[in-house]
Coordinates of C-alpha atoms in Angstrom, one line a residue:
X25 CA -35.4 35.3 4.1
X26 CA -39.0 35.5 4.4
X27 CA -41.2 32.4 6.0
X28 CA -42.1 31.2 2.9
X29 CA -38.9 31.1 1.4
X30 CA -37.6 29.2 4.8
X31 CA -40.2 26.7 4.5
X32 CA -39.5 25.7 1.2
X33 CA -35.7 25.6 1.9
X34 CA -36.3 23.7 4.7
X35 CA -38.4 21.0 2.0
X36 CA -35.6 20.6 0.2
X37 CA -33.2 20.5 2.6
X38 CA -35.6 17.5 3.8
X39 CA -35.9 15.7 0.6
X40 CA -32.4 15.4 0.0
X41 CA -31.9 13.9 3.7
X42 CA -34.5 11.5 2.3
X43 CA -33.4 11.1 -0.8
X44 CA -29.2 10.2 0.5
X45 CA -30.5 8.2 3.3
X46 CA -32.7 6.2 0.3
X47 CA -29.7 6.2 -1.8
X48 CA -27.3 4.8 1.2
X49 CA -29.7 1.7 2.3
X50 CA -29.6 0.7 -1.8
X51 CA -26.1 1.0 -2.0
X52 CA -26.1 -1.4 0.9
X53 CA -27.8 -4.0 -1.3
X54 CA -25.9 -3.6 -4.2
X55 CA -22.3 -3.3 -2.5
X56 CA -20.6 -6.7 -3.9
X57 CA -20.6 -8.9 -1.4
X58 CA -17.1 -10.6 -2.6
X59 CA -14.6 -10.0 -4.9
X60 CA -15.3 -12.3 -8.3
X61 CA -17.4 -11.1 -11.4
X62 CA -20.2 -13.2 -10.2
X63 CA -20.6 -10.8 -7.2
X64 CA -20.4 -7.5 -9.7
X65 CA -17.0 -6.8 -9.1
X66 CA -16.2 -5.3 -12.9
X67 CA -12.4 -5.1 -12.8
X68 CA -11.6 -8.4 -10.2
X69 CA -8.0 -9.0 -10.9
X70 CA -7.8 -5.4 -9.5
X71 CA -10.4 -5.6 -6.2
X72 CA -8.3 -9.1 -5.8
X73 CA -6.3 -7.4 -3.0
X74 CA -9.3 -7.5 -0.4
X75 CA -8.6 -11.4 -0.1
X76 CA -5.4 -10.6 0.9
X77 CA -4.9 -11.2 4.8
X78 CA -4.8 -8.3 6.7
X79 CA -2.2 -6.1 6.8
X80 CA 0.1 -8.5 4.7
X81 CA 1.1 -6.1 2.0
X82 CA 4.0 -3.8 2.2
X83 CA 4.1 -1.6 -0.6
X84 CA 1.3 -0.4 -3.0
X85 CA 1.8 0.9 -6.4
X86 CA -0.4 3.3 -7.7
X87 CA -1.5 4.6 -10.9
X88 CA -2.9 4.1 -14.2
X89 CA -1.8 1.7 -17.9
X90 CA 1.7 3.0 -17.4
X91 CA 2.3 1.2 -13.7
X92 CA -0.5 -1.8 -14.6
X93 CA 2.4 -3.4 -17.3
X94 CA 5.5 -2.1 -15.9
X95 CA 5.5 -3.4 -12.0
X96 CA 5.7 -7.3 -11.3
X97 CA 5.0 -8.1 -7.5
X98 CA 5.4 -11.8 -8.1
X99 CA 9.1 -11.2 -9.1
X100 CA 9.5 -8.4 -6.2
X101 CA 8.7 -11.5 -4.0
X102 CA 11.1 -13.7 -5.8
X103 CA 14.3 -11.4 -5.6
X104 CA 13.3 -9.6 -2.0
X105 CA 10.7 -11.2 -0.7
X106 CA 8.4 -7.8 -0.1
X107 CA 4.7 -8.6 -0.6
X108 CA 3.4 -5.7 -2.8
X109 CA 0.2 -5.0 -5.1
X110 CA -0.5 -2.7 -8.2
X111 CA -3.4 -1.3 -7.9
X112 CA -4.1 0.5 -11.0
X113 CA -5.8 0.6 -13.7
X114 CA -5.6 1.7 -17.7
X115 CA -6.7 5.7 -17.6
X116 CA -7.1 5.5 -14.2
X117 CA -6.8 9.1 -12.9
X118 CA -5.5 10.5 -9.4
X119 CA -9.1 11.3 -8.4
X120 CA -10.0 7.5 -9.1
X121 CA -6.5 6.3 -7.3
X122 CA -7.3 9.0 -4.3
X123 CA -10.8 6.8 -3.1
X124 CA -8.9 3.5 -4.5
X125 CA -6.4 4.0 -1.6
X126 CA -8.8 5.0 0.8
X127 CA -10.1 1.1 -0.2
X128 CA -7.0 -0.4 0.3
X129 CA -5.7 1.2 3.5
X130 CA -9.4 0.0 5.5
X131 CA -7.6 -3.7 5.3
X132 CA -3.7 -2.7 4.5
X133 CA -1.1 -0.8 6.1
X134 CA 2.0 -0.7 3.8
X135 CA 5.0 1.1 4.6
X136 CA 5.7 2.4 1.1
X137 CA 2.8 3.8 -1.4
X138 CA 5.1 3.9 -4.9
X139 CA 3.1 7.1 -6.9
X140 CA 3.5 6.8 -10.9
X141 CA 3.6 10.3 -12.4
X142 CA 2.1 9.5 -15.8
X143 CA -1.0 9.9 -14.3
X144 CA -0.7 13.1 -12.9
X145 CA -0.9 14.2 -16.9
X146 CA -4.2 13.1 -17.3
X147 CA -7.0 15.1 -18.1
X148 CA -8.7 15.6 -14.9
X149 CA -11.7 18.2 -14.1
X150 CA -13.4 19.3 -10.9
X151 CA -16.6 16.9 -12.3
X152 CA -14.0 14.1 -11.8
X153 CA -13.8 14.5 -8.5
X154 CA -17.1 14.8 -7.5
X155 CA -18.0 11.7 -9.6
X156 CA -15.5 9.6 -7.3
X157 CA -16.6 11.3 -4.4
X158 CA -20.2 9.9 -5.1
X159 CA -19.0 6.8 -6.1
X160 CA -16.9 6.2 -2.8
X161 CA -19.8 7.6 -0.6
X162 CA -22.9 5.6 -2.8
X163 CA -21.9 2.9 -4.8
X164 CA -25.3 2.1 -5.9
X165 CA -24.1 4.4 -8.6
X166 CA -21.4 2.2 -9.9
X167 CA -23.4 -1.4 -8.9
X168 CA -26.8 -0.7 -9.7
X169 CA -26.5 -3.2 -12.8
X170 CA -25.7 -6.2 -10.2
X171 CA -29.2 -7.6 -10.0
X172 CA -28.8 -8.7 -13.7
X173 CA -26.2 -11.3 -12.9
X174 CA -26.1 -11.7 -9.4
X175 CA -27.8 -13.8 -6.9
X176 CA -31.1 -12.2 -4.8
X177 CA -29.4 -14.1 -2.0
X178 CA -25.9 -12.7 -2.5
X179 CA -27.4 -9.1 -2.9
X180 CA -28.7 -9.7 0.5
X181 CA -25.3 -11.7 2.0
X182 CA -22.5 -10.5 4.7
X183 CA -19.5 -9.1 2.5
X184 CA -16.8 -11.7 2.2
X185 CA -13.7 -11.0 0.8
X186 CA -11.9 -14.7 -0.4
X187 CA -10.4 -14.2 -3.8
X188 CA -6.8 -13.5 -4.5
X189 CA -4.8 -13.7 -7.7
X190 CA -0.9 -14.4 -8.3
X191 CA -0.6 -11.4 -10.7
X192 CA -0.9 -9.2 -7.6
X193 CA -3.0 -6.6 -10.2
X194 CA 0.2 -7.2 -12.6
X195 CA -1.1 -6.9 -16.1
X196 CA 0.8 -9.7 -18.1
X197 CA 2.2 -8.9 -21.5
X198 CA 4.5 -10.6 -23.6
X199 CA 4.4 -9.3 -26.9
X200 CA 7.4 -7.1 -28.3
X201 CA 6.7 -3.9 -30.4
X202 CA 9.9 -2.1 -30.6
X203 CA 10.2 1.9 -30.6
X204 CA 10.8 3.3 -34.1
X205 CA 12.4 7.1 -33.0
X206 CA 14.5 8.0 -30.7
X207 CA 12.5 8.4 -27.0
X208 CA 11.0 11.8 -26.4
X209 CA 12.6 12.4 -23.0
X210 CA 15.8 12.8 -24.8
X211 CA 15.2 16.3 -26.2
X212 CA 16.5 18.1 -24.0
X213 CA 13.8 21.1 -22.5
X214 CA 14.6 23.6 -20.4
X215 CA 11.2 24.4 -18.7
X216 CA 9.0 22.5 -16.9
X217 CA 5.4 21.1 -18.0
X218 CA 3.0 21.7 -14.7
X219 CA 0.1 19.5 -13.8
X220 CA -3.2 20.5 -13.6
X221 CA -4.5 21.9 -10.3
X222 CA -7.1 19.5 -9.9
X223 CA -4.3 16.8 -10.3
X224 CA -2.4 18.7 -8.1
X225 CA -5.2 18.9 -5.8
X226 CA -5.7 14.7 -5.5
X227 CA -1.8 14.1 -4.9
X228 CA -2.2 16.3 -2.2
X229 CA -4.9 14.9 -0.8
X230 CA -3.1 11.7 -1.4
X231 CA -0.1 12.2 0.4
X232 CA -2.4 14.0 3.5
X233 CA -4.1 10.2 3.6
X234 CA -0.3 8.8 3.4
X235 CA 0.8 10.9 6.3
X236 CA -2.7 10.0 8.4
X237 CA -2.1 6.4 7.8
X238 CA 2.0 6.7 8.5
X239 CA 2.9 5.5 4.9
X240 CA 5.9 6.9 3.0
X241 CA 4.6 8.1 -0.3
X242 CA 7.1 8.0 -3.1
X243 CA 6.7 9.5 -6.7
X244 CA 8.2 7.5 -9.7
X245 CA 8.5 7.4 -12.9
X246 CA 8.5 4.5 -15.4
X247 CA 10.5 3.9 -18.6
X248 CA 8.7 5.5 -20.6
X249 CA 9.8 6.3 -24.1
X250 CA 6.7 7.6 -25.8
X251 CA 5.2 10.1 -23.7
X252 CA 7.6 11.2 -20.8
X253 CA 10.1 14.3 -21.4
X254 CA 12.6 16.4 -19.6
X255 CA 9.8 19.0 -19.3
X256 CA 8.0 16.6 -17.4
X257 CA 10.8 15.3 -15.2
X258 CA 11.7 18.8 -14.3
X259 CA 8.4 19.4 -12.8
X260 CA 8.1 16.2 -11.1
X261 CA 11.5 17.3 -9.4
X262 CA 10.1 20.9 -8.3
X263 CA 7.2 19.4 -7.1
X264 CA 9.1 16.4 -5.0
X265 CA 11.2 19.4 -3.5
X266 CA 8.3 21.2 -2.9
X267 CA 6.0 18.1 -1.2
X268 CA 8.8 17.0 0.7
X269 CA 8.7 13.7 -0.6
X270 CA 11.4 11.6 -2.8
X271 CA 11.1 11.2 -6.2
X272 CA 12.7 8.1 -8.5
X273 CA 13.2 8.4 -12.4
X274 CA 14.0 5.3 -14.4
X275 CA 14.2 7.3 -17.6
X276 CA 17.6 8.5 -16.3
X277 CA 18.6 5.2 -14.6
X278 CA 20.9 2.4 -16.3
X279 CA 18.2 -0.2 -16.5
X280 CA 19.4 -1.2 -19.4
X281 CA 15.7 -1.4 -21.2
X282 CA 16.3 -2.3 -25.1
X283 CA 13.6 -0.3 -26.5
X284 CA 13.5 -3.1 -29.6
X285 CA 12.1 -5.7 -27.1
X286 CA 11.2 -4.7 -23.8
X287 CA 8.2 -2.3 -24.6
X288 CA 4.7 -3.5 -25.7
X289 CA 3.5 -0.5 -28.2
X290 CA 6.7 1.0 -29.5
X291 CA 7.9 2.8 -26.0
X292 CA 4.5 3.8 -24.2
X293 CA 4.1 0.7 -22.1
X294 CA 6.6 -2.3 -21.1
X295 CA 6.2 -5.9 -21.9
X296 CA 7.0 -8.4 -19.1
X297 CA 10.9 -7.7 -19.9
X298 CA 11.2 -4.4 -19.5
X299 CA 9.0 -5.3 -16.0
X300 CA 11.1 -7.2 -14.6
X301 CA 14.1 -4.3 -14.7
X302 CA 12.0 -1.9 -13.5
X303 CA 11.0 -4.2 -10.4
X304 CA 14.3 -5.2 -9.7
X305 CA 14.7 -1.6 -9.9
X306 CA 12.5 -0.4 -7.7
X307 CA 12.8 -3.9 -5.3
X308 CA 16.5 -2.0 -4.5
X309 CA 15.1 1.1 -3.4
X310 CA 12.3 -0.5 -1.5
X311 CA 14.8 -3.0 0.4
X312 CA 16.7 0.5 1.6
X313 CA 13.4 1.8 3.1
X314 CA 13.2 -0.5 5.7
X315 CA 11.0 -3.2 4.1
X316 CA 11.3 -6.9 5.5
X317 CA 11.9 -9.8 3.5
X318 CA 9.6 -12.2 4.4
X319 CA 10.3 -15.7 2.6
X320 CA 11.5 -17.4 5.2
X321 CA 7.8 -16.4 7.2
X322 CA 5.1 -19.0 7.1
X323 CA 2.1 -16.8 7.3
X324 CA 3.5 -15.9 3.6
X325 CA 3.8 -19.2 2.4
X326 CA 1.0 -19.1 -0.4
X327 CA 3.1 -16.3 -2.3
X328 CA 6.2 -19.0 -2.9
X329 CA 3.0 -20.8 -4.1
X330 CA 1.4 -17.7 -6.6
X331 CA 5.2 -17.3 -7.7
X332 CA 5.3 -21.0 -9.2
X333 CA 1.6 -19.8 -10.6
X334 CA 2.7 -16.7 -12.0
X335 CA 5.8 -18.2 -13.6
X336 CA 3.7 -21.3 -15.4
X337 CA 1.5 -18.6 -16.7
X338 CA 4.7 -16.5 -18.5
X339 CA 5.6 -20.1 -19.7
X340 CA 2.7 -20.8 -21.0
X341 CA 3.2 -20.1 -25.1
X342 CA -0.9 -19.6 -25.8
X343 CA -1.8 -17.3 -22.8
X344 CA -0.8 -13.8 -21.8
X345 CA 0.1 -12.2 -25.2

């Protein structure tokens, strides 16, 4: 490399020092300083776990639409007294769920991290992960529209994390759509349908954070009538074997989900029915890993309190539809 070619290398190299350094102090503005839509959180029934006390929550669920209306921590609570949270979100992809983790594990420490495999179908590219790796690392990128509706002086505030929510990230649905056909797992298939290797990739990398932190991570799958087959099942079972790691499939459980009432769009996702099996479900396989029930513990007496909340909202005949 000749001097001139060094020199200029040596510019650049530089400017894009600079330029990070620049980018870091702005996302430090920008960063939302709480957890409400008045701070620029966009999705704050999600981010509503950073209000929750430190290292209070004992299981995570993971994922995207699939766990979001299928998983109900309020009634986990209610039946076994473990204090979970969903953090998911609709097309939500493994890369996305990777740096959401990484979020969640600076203030919790659950023992279980519950991994929903619909998401490991998604379509997922190498630009996908390098989009939430700059988002993670600059989050001016995902913030920079907070000046419109957030106070100067809040820009310029301490971060303080105070809002919670009783759905736990639960998204409540009520209304029935039954399934017209019979459910697609039910043809039977003989070979398996692989992931993608950049999904592959992030679920690696999500259980290597798993192991770090000294959290069991646990693949699952949903009722799930619409999309999930026995080509898919099979290569959620290679790859469990493979991993190391244990792997639960409701579509071959006795939950007894009545596909004529308990699903929300004809099979794909559950209402608040078919929830509450799978919970209960999963609330039985949680309570063998060790898990504490914790109702009779007064540092948890507000989730008694978002219980009684949650319930009044399912009772409630003009909300939640």
């Amino acid at each position: 490399m000749t001097q001139k070619k060094t020199h200029t290398y040596l510019r650049s190299m530089f400017f894009l020092l600079l330029l990070f350094f620049f980018l870091a102090l702005l996302s430090l503005y920008f960063l939302p300083k709480g957890n409400t839509l008045e701070d620029g959180i966009q999705e704050p029934e999600l981010y509503a776990f950073l209000g929750e006390p430190e290292n209070s929550l004992e299981a995570v669920v993971l994922g995207d639409s699939i766990p979001l209306s299928s998983f109900i921590p309020a009634y986990l609570w209610r039946d076994y007294g473990i204090p979970s949270y969903v953090c998911a979100a609709t097309a939500q992809k493994p890369s996305d769920g990777y740096f959401l983790l990484k979020r969640f594990f600076r203030t919790q420490s659950p023992k279980v991290v519950l991994y929903e495999t619909d998401q490991l179908y998604l379509d997922t590219a190498a630009s996908d992960l390098v989009q939430a790796e700059a988002l993670s690392r600059l989050p001016v990128f995902q913030y920079h529209d907070s000046w419109k509706f957030v106070r100067p002086n809040r820009l310029l505030s301490s971060p303080g994390y105070t809002e919670t929510s009783p759905l736990k990230g639960y998204h409540l649905r009520k209304t029935p759509e039954g399934l017209k056909n019979d459910p697609a797992y039910l043809a039977p298939e003989e070979e398996a349908e692989p992931i993608s290797f950049w999904n592959r990739l992030c679920l690696e990398r999500t259980l290597a954070l798993c192991q770090k932190q000294g959290t069991q991570l646990v693949l699952y799958t949903a009722p799930n009538a619409a999309t999930w087959t026995q080509g898919r099942h099979l290569a959620m079972e290679a790859l469990a074997r493979e991993l190391g790691i244990s792997y639960l499939d409701a579509n071959g459980e006795n939950l007894d989900i009545n596909w004529n009432i308990d699903t929300l769009d004809r099979g794909e996702h559950l209402n608040y029915r078919g929830a509450a099996k799978v919970t209960a479900w999963l609330g039985a396989y949680l309570q063998t890993q060790g898990l504490e029930d914790r109702r009779d513990s007064a540092a948890y007496a507000s989730w008694q309190e978002d219980l009684e909340v949650f319930q009044a909202m399912l009772d409630d005949p003009e909300n939640y539809y």
